[in-house]
CSV table of C-alpha atoms in Angstrom, one decimal:
chain,number,residue,atom,x,y,z
A,1,MET,CA,115.8,261.4,176.4
A,2,ARG,CA,118.1,260.7,179.3
A,3,VAL,CA,121.6,262.2,179.6
A,4,LEU,CA,124.5,261.4,181.9
A,5,LEU,CA,126.4,264.7,182.5
A,6,VAL,CA,129.8,264.4,184.2
A,7,GLU,CA,131.1,267.8,185.0
A,8,ASP,CA,133.1,268.8,188.2
A,9,GLU,CA,132.7,272.6,187.8
A,10,PRO,CA,129.6,273.4,189.9
A,11,ASP,CA,128.5,276.5,188.1
A,12,LEU,CA,128.9,275.0,184.6
A,13,GLY,CA,127.3,271.7,185.5
A,14,ALA,CA,124.3,273.5,187.0
A,15,ALA,CA,124.0,275.7,183.9
A,16,ILE,CA,124.2,272.7,181.5
A,17,LYS,CA,121.6,270.7,183.5
A,18,ARG,CA,119.2,273.7,183.7
A,19,THR,CA,119.5,274.2,179.9
A,20,LEU,CA,119.0,270.5,179.1
A,21,THR,CA,116.1,270.2,181.5
A,22,GLN,CA,114.4,273.2,179.8
A,23,HIS,CA,114.7,271.3,176.5
A,24,LYS,CA,113.0,268.2,177.8
A,25,TYR,CA,116.1,266.1,178.6
A,26,LEU,CA,116.2,264.1,181.8
A,27,VAL,CA,119.7,264.8,183.3
A,28,ASP,CA,121.7,262.8,185.9
A,29,TRP,CA,124.6,265.0,186.9
A,30,VAL,CA,127.6,263.6,188.7
A,31,MET,CA,130.9,265.3,189.5
A,32,ASP,CA,133.6,262.6,189.4
A,33,GLY,CA,134.5,259.7,187.1
A,34,ASP,CA,134.0,257.0,189.7
A,35,GLU,CA,130.3,257.9,190.3
A,36,ALA,CA,129.8,258.2,186.5
A,37,TRP,CA,131.2,254.7,185.9
A,38,ALA,CA,128.9,253.4,188.6
A,39,TYR,CA,125.9,254.9,186.8
A,40,LEU,CA,127.1,253.5,183.5
A,41,GLU,CA,127.5,250.0,184.9
A,42,ASN,CA,124.1,249.8,186.5
A,43,SER,CA,121.0,248.3,185.0
A,44,TRP,CA,118.7,251.0,186.4
A,45,THR,CA,118.6,253.4,183.6
A,46,GLU,CA,119.0,253.6,179.8
A,47,TYR,CA,121.0,256.7,178.6
A,48,THR,CA,120.5,258.3,175.2
A,49,LEU,CA,123.6,260.6,175.5
A,50,ALA,CA,126.6,261.3,177.7
A,51,ILE,CA,128.6,264.5,178.3
A,52,PHE,CA,132.0,264.0,179.8
A,53,ASP,CA,134.4,266.7,181.0
A,54,TRP,CA,137.9,265.6,180.1
A,55,MET,CA,139.6,266.5,183.5
A,56,LEU,CA,137.6,264.8,186.2
A,57,PRO,CA,138.5,263.6,189.7
A,58,LYS,CA,139.2,259.9,190.1
A,59,ILE,CA,138.5,258.7,186.5
A,60,SER,CA,139.0,261.1,183.6
A,61,GLY,CA,136.5,261.7,180.9
A,62,LEU,CA,139.1,260.2,178.5
A,63,GLU,CA,139.3,257.0,180.5
A,64,LEU,CA,135.5,256.8,180.8
A,65,CYS,CA,135.3,256.9,177.0
A,66,LYS,CA,138.0,254.1,176.7
A,67,ARG,CA,136.1,251.9,179.1
A,68,LEU,CA,132.9,252.3,177.2
A,69,ARG,CA,134.4,251.5,173.9
A,70,ASN,CA,136.4,248.6,175.3
A,71,ARG,CA,133.0,247.0,176.2
A,72,ASN,CA,131.6,248.0,172.7
A,73,HIS,CA,129.1,250.3,174.3
A,74,PRO,CA,127.5,252.5,171.6
A,75,LEU,CA,126.5,255.4,173.9
A,76,PRO,CA,127.2,258.7,172.1
A,77,VAL,CA,129.6,260.9,174.0
A,78,LEU,CA,130.3,264.6,173.8
A,79,MET,CA,133.6,265.6,175.3
A,80,LEU,CA,133.9,268.9,177.0
A,81,THR,CA,137.5,270.4,177.6
A,82,ALA,CA,139.7,273.4,177.8
A,83,LYS,CA,142.2,271.5,175.7
A,84,ASP,CA,142.1,272.8,172.2
A,85,SER,CA,145.3,271.6,170.5
A,86,MET,CA,145.0,269.3,167.5
A,87,GLU,CA,146.8,266.5,169.4
A,88,ASP,CA,144.3,266.7,172.3
A,89,LYS,CA,141.3,266.6,169.9
A,90,VAL,CA,142.8,263.5,168.2
A,91,ALA,CA,143.4,261.9,171.5
A,92,GLY,CA,139.8,262.4,172.6
A,93,LEU,CA,138.3,261.1,169.4
A,94,ASP,CA,140.7,258.1,169.4
A,95,ALA,CA,139.6,257.3,172.9
A,96,GLY,CA,136.0,257.0,171.7
A,97,ALA,CA,134.4,260.4,172.0
A,98,ASP,CA,131.9,261.2,169.2
A,99,ASP,CA,132.3,264.9,169.3
A,100,TYR,CA,134.5,267.5,171.1
A,101,LEU,CA,133.4,270.9,172.5
A,102,VAL,CA,136.0,273.4,173.6
A,103,LYS,CA,135.4,275.6,176.7
A,104,PRO,CA,134.1,278.2,176.8
A,105,PHE,CA,131.0,277.5,174.8
A,106,GLY,CA,127.5,278.7,174.3
A,107,MET,CA,124.5,276.6,175.3
A,108,ALA,CA,123.1,276.9,171.8
A,109,GLU,CA,126.1,275.2,170.4
A,110,LEU,CA,125.9,272.5,173.0
A,111,LEU,CA,122.3,271.7,172.1
A,112,ALA,CA,123.2,271.7,168.4
A,113,ARG,CA,126.0,269.2,169.0
A,114,LEU,CA,123.7,267.0,171.0
A,115,ARG,CA,121.1,267.1,168.2
A,116,ALA,CA,123.8,266.2,165.7
A,117,LEU,CA,125.0,263.2,167.9
A,118,GLN,CA,121.4,261.9,168.1
A,119,ARG,CA,121.0,262.1,164.3
A,120,ARG,CA,124.2,260.0,163.8
A,121,SER,CA,123.5,257.5,166.6
A,122,PRO,CA,121.8,254.1,165.9
A,123,GLN,CA,119.8,254.9,169.1
A,124,PHE,CA,118.4,258.1,167.5
A,125,LEU,CA,114.7,258.4,167.9
A,126,PRO,CA,112.6,259.1,164.9
A,127,GLN,CA,110.1,262.0,164.8
A,128,LYS,CA,107.4,259.6,165.6
A,129,LEU,CA,107.1,256.2,167.3
A,130,THR,CA,104.2,253.9,166.5
A,131,VAL,CA,103.4,250.9,168.6
A,132,GLY,CA,100.0,249.2,168.3
A,133,ASN,CA,97.3,251.8,167.8
A,134,LEU,CA,99.2,254.6,169.3
A,135,THR,CA,101.8,257.1,167.8
A,136,LEU,CA,104.0,259.4,169.8
A,137,ASP,CA,104.9,262.7,168.1
A,138,TYR,CA,108.3,263.7,169.6
A,139,GLY,CA,108.2,267.2,168.1
A,140,ASN,CA,104.9,268.3,169.8
A,141,ASN,CA,104.6,266.0,172.9
A,142,LEU,CA,101.4,264.5,171.4
A,143,VAL,CA,100.0,261.0,171.2
A,144,PHE,CA,97.4,260.1,168.7
A,145,SER,CA,95.4,257.0,167.7
A,146,GLN,CA,94.9,255.2,164.4
A,147,ASP,CA,92.0,257.6,163.6
A,148,LEU,CA,94.2,260.6,164.3
A,149,GLN,CA,92.6,261.7,167.5
A,150,GLU,CA,95.2,263.8,169.4
A,151,VAL,CA,96.0,264.2,173.2
A,152,ILE,CA,98.5,266.6,174.6
A,153,LEU,CA,100.8,265.0,177.2
A,154,THR,CA,102.9,266.6,179.9
A,155,ASN,CA,106.6,265.9,179.7
A,156,LYS,CA,106.4,263.1,182.4
A,157,GLU,CA,103.3,261.5,180.8
A,158,PHE,CA,105.2,261.5,177.4
A,159,GLN,CA,108.3,259.9,179.0
A,160,LEU,CA,106.1,257.3,180.7
A,161,LEU,CA,104.2,256.3,177.6
A,162,GLU,CA,107.4,256.3,175.6
A,163,TYR,CA,108.9,253.9,178.1
A,164,PHE,CA,105.9,251.6,177.9
A,165,MET,CA,105.9,251.7,174.1
A,166,LYS,CA,109.5,250.8,173.9
A,167,HIS,CA,108.9,247.7,176.1
A,168,PRO,CA,105.6,246.3,174.7
A,169,ASN,CA,104.1,243.2,176.3
A,170,GLN,CA,106.8,243.2,179.0
A,171,ILE,CA,106.2,243.3,182.8
A,172,ILE,CA,107.7,246.5,184.0
A,173,THR,CA,108.1,247.1,187.8
A,174,THR,CA,107.3,250.2,189.6
A,175,GLU,CA,111.0,250.5,190.6
A,176,GLN,CA,112.1,250.2,186.9
A,177,ILE,CA,109.7,253.1,186.0
A,178,ARG,CA,110.8,255.2,188.9
A,179,ASN,CA,114.5,254.7,188.0
A,180,GLN,CA,114.0,255.5,184.4
A,181,LEU,CA,111.7,258.5,184.6
A,182,TRP,CA,113.3,260.3,187.6
A,183,GLU,CA,116.8,261.4,188.3
A,184,VAL,CA,118.8,258.8,190.3
A,185,ASN,CA,119.1,261.0,193.4
A,186,ALA,CA,115.6,262.2,193.2
A,187,GLU,CA,113.2,261.1,195.9
A,188,PRO,CA,109.7,261.0,194.4
A,189,VAL,CA,106.8,260.2,196.7
A,190,SER,CA,106.0,256.6,197.1
A,191,ASN,CA,102.8,256.6,195.0
A,192,VAL,CA,104.2,258.9,192.2
A,193,VAL,CA,104.3,256.0,189.6
A,194,ALA,CA,100.7,255.0,190.2
A,195,ALA,CA,99.5,258.5,190.1
A,196,GLN,CA,101.3,259.2,186.8
A,197,ILE,CA,99.9,256.1,185.3
A,198,ARG,CA,96.4,257.1,186.4
A,199,LEU,CA,96.7,260.5,184.8
A,200,LEU,CA,98.1,258.8,181.6
A,201,ARG,CA,95.2,256.4,181.4
A,202,ARG,CA,92.7,259.1,181.6
A,203,LYS,CA,94.2,260.8,178.6
A,204,LEU,CA,94.6,257.6,176.6
A,205,ALA,CA,90.8,257.0,177.3
A,206,HIS,CA,90.1,260.0,175.1
A,207,VAL,CA,91.5,258.1,172.1
A,208,GLY,CA,89.9,254.8,173.0
A,209,CYS,CA,93.0,253.3,174.5
A,210,ASP,CA,92.3,253.3,178.2
A,211,ASN,CA,93.0,249.5,178.6
A,212,VAL,CA,96.4,249.3,177.0
A,213,ILE,CA,98.3,249.7,180.4
A,214,GLU,CA,97.5,246.7,182.5
A,215,THR,CA,98.1,246.5,186.3
A,216,LEU,CA,99.6,243.2,187.4
A,217,HIS,CA,99.2,243.2,191.2
A,218,GLY,CA,102.4,242.4,193.0
A,219,LEU,CA,104.4,242.5,189.7
A,220,GLY,CA,104.0,245.9,188.1
A,221,TYR,CA,102.5,247.0,184.7
A,222,ARG,CA,102.4,245.8,181.1
A,223,PHE,CA,101.7,247.7,177.9
A,224,ASN,CA,99.6,245.3,175.9
A,225,VAL,CA,100.0,245.2,172.1
A,226,ASN,CA,98.1,242.7,170.0
């Protein structure tokens, strides 16, 4: 699951990103509203959740929410703020925030709020995703086949297979995979996508599915489902 975190306090932003990363979220962290809006407008990535601080440089978290909702964007948003009056909470929710967390807060509560947002969201992922002969088990980072053979995946392998399974029979470029599976400002080595696919194929071979990921030279890859 990919999260856009918009927080201009360096210590708090770093702490939130560290916590989310430890819980298997992929986090893009930016520190002002202009950069956040650029991320939201691009077609590089698909976000599952957003966390906006209310008071941000350039464009406030409140304005980011309004812009999203004016475009009928369903992205679930958790608003972070030191404003705790009833009027402020109403303003945040009316602007389009889905939940509201007052500073200071504990990371356990933040994680609980995010889980609740996922449950309420139409984008919420079920405990398992089945496409073709493969099923992903979100709770245990496992993939298993129709005959219930199991393979344990690393976080990156799990994210890669999930991306393929959510886009079956589509041509997916190396750039699309890199943009979706690594942070926007990350600089993975040039062959990292090919290397990850090679590792994933080896594991899928253990459940008889080594040929589901097809290489299309000069184009990218395709996850083939009959």
